[in-house]
Tab-separated table of C-alpha atoms in Angstrom:
chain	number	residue	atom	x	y	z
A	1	UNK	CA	0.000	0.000	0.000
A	2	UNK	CA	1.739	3.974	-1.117
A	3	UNK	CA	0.764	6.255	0.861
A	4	UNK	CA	3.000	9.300	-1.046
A	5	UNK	CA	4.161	12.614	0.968
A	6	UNK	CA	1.826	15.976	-0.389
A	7	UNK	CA	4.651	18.082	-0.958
A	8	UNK	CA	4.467	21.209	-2.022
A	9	UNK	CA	7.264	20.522	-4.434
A	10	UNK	CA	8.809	17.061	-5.873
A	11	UNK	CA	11.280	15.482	-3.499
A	12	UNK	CA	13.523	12.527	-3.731
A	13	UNK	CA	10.986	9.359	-4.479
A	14	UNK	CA	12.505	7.740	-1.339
A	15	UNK	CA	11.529	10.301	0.565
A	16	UNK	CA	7.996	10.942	-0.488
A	17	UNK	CA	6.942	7.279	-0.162
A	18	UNK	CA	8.002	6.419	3.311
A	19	UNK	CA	6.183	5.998	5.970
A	20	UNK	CA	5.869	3.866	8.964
A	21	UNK	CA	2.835	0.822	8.348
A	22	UNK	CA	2.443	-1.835	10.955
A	23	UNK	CA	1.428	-4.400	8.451
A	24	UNK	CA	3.777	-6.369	7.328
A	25	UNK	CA	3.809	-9.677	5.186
A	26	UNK	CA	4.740	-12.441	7.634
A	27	UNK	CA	5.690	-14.778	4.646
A	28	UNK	CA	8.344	-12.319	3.289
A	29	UNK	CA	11.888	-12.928	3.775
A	30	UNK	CA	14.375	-10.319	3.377
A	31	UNK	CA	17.937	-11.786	1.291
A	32	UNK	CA	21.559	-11.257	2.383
A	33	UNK	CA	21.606	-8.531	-0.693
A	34	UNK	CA	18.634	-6.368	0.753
A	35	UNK	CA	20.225	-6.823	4.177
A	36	UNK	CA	23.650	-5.630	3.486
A	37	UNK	CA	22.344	-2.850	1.484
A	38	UNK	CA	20.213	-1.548	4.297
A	39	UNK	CA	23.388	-2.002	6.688
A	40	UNK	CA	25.933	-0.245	4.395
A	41	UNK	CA	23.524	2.553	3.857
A	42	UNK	CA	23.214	3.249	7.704
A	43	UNK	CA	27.473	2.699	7.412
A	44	UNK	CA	27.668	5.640	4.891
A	45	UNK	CA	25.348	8.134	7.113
A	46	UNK	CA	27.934	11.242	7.449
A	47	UNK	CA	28.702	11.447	11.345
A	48	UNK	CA	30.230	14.358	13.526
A	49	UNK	CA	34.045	14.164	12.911
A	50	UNK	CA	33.518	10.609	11.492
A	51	UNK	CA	33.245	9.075	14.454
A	52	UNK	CA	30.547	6.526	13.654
A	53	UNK	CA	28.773	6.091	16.699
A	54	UNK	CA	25.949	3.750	15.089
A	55	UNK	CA	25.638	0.038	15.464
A	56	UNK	CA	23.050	-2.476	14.855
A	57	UNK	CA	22.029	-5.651	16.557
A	58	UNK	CA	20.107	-7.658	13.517
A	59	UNK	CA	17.591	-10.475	13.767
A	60	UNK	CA	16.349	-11.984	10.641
A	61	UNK	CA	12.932	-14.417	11.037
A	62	UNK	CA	14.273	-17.703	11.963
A	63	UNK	CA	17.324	-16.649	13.644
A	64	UNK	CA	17.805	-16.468	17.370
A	65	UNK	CA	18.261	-13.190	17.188
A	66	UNK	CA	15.126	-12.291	15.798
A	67	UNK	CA	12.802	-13.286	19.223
A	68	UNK	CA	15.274	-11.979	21.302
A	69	UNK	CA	14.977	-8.684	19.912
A	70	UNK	CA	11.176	-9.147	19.552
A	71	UNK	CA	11.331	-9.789	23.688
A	72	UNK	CA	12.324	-6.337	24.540
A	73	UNK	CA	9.476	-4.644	22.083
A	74	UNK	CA	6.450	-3.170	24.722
A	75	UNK	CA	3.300	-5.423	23.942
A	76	UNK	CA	1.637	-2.841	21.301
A	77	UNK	CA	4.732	-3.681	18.952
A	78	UNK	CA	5.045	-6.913	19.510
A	79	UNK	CA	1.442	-7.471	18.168
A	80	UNK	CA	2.443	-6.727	14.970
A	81	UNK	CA	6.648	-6.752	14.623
A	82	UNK	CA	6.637	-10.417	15.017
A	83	UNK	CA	5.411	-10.502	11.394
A	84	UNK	CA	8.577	-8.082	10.132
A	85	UNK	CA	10.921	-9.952	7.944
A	86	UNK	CA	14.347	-8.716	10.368
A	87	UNK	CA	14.279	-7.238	13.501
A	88	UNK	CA	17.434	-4.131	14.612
A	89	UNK	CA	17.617	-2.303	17.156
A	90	UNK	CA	19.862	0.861	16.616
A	91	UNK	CA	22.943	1.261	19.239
A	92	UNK	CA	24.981	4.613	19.965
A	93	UNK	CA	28.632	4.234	20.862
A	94	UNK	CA	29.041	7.209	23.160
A	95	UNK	CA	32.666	6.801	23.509
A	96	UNK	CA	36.093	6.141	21.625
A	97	UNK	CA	39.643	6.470	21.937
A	98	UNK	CA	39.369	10.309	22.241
A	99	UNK	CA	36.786	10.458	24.757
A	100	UNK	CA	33.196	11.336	24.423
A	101	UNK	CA	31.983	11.036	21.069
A	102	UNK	CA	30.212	14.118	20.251
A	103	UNK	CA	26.705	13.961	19.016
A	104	UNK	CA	26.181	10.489	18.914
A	105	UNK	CA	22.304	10.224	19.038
A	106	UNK	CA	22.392	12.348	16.005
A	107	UNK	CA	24.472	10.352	14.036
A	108	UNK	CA	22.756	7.021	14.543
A	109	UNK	CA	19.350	9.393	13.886
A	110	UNK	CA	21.238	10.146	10.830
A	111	UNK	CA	22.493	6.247	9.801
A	112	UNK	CA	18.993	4.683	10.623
A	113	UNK	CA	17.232	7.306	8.580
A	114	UNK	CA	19.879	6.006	5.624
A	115	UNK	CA	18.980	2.571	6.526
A	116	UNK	CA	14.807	3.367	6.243
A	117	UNK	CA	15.198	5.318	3.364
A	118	UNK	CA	17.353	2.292	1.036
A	119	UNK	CA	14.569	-0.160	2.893
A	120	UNK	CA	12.113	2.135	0.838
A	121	UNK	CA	14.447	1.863	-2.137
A	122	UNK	CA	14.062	-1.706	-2.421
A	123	UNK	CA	10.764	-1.675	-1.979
A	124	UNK	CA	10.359	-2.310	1.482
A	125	UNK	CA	8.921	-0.815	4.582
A	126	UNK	CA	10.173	0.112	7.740
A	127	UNK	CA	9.156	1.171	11.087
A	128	UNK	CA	11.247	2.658	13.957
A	129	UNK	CA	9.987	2.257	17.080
A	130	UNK	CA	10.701	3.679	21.216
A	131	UNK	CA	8.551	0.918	22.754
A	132	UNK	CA	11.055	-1.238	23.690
A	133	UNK	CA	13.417	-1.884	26.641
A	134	UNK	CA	17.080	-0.475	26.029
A	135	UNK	CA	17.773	-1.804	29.638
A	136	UNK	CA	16.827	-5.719	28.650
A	137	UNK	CA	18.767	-4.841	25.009
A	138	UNK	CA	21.498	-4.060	27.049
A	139	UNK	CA	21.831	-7.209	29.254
A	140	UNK	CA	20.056	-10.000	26.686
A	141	UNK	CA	23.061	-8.992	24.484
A	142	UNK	CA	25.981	-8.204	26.676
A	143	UNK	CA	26.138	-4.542	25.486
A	144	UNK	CA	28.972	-2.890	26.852
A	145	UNK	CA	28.628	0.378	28.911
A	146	UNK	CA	29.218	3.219	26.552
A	147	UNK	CA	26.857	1.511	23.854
A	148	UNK	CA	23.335	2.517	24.175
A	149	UNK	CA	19.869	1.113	22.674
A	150	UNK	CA	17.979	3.537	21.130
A	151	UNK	CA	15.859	2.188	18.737
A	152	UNK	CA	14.101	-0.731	17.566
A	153	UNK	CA	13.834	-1.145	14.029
A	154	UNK	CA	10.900	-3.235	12.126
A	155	UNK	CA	11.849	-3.878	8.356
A	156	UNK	CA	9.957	-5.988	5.516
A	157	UNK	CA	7.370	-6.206	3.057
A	158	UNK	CA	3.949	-4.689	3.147
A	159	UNK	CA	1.002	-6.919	3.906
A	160	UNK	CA	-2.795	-6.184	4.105
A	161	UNK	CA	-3.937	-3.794	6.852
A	162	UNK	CA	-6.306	-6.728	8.006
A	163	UNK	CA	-3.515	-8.590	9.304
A	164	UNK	CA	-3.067	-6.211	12.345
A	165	UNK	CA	-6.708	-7.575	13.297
A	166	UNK	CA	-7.517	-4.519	15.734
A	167	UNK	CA	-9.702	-2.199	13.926
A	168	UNK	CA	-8.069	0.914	15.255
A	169	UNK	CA	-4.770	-0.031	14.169
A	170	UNK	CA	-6.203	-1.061	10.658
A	171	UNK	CA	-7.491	2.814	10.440
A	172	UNK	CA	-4.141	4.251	11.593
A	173	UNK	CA	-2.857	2.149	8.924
A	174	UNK	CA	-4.853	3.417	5.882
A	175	UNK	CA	-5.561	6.999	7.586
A	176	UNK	CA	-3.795	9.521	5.150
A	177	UNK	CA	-0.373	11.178	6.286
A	178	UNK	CA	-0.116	14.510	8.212
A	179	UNK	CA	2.342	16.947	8.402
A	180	UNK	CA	2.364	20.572	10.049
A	181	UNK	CA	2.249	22.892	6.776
A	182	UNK	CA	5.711	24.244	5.570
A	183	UNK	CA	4.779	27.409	7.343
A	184	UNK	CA	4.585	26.593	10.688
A	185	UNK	CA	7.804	24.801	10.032
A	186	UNK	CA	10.470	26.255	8.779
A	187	UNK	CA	11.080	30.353	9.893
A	188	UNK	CA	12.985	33.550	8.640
A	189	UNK	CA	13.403	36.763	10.005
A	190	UNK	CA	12.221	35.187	13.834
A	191	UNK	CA	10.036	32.595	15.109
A	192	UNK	CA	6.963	32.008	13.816
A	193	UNK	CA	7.552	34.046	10.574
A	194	UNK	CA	7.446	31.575	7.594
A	195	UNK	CA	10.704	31.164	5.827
A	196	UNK	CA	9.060	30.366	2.460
């Protein structure tokens, strides 16, 4: 199912057709190609200085991983990630041989929105999520103390908005995308005076 960006102007295709759907096809499987595109993509995100503070933990269906990471999702996601083809949560390293890395949420914001956007690429869909436990991340896979858990990552292929079975959810999922309008935004001369 597309559900395109109204922009007011074209933007990169990428951009304009992702979103975030909780139905995915639970027959999918994603290959070693898709995967190590998705990963190399999030691996070529520019970072502050280059320090590269983004890793991944990756579950594909059938691996261990894969209901490991499902265990630390809150109940709401796991009612529908289960389905997902792989499974990631997104990691900061907050420190390296210099010290502190600077800005490191940022950067892995920056690699996992590399990672959604070749997802959407290759025709598949992607969901980030909060609702999950970074503290049970941290011990089920022996993270070590400057590498934090910051988000969990749903990626596949779209399946039928019935599958989510809660009719709520099925109207979130067709509901049409909202954004605030470009004016309210992005400002010029001061806040709250439309840049464009």
């Amino acid at each position: 199912m597309r559900k395109p960006a109204e922009t007011s102007v074209p933007v990169a295709p990428a951009i304009a057709e992702r979103w975030s759907p909780r139905a995915y096809d639970e027959t999918a499987v994603i290959t070693d190609a898709q995967l190590t595109a998705l990963l190399e993509a999030a691996r070529w995100a520019p970072s502050f200085g280059n320090t590269q503070p983004a890793r991944y933990l990756v579950g594909r269906r059938g691996d261990p991983a894969f209901p490991r990471i499902l265990a630390t999702l809150n109940s709401g996601n796991q009612a529908w990630a289960f389905r997902a083809s792989a499974l990631l949560i997104g990691v900061m390293v907050t420190t390296n041989e210099k010290g502190e890395v600077p800005y490191a949420d940022y950067g892995l914001g920056l690699a996992t929105e590399n990672l959604v956007l070749q997802a959407v690429e290759l025709g598949l869909i992607a969901h980030q999520m909060a609702g999950f436990s970074p503290e049970q991340v941290h011990e089920e896979f022996g993270l070590p103390e400057d590498a934090v858990a910051r988000v969990a990552i749903a990626v596949g292929s779209p399946g039928d908005p019935s599958v989510l079975d809660d009719p709520r959810r099925i109207e979130r999922e067709l509901a049409p995308r909202r954004r605030l309008p470009l004016a309210e935004f992005a400002f010029g001369d001061q806040w709250g005076s439309p840049a464009l």
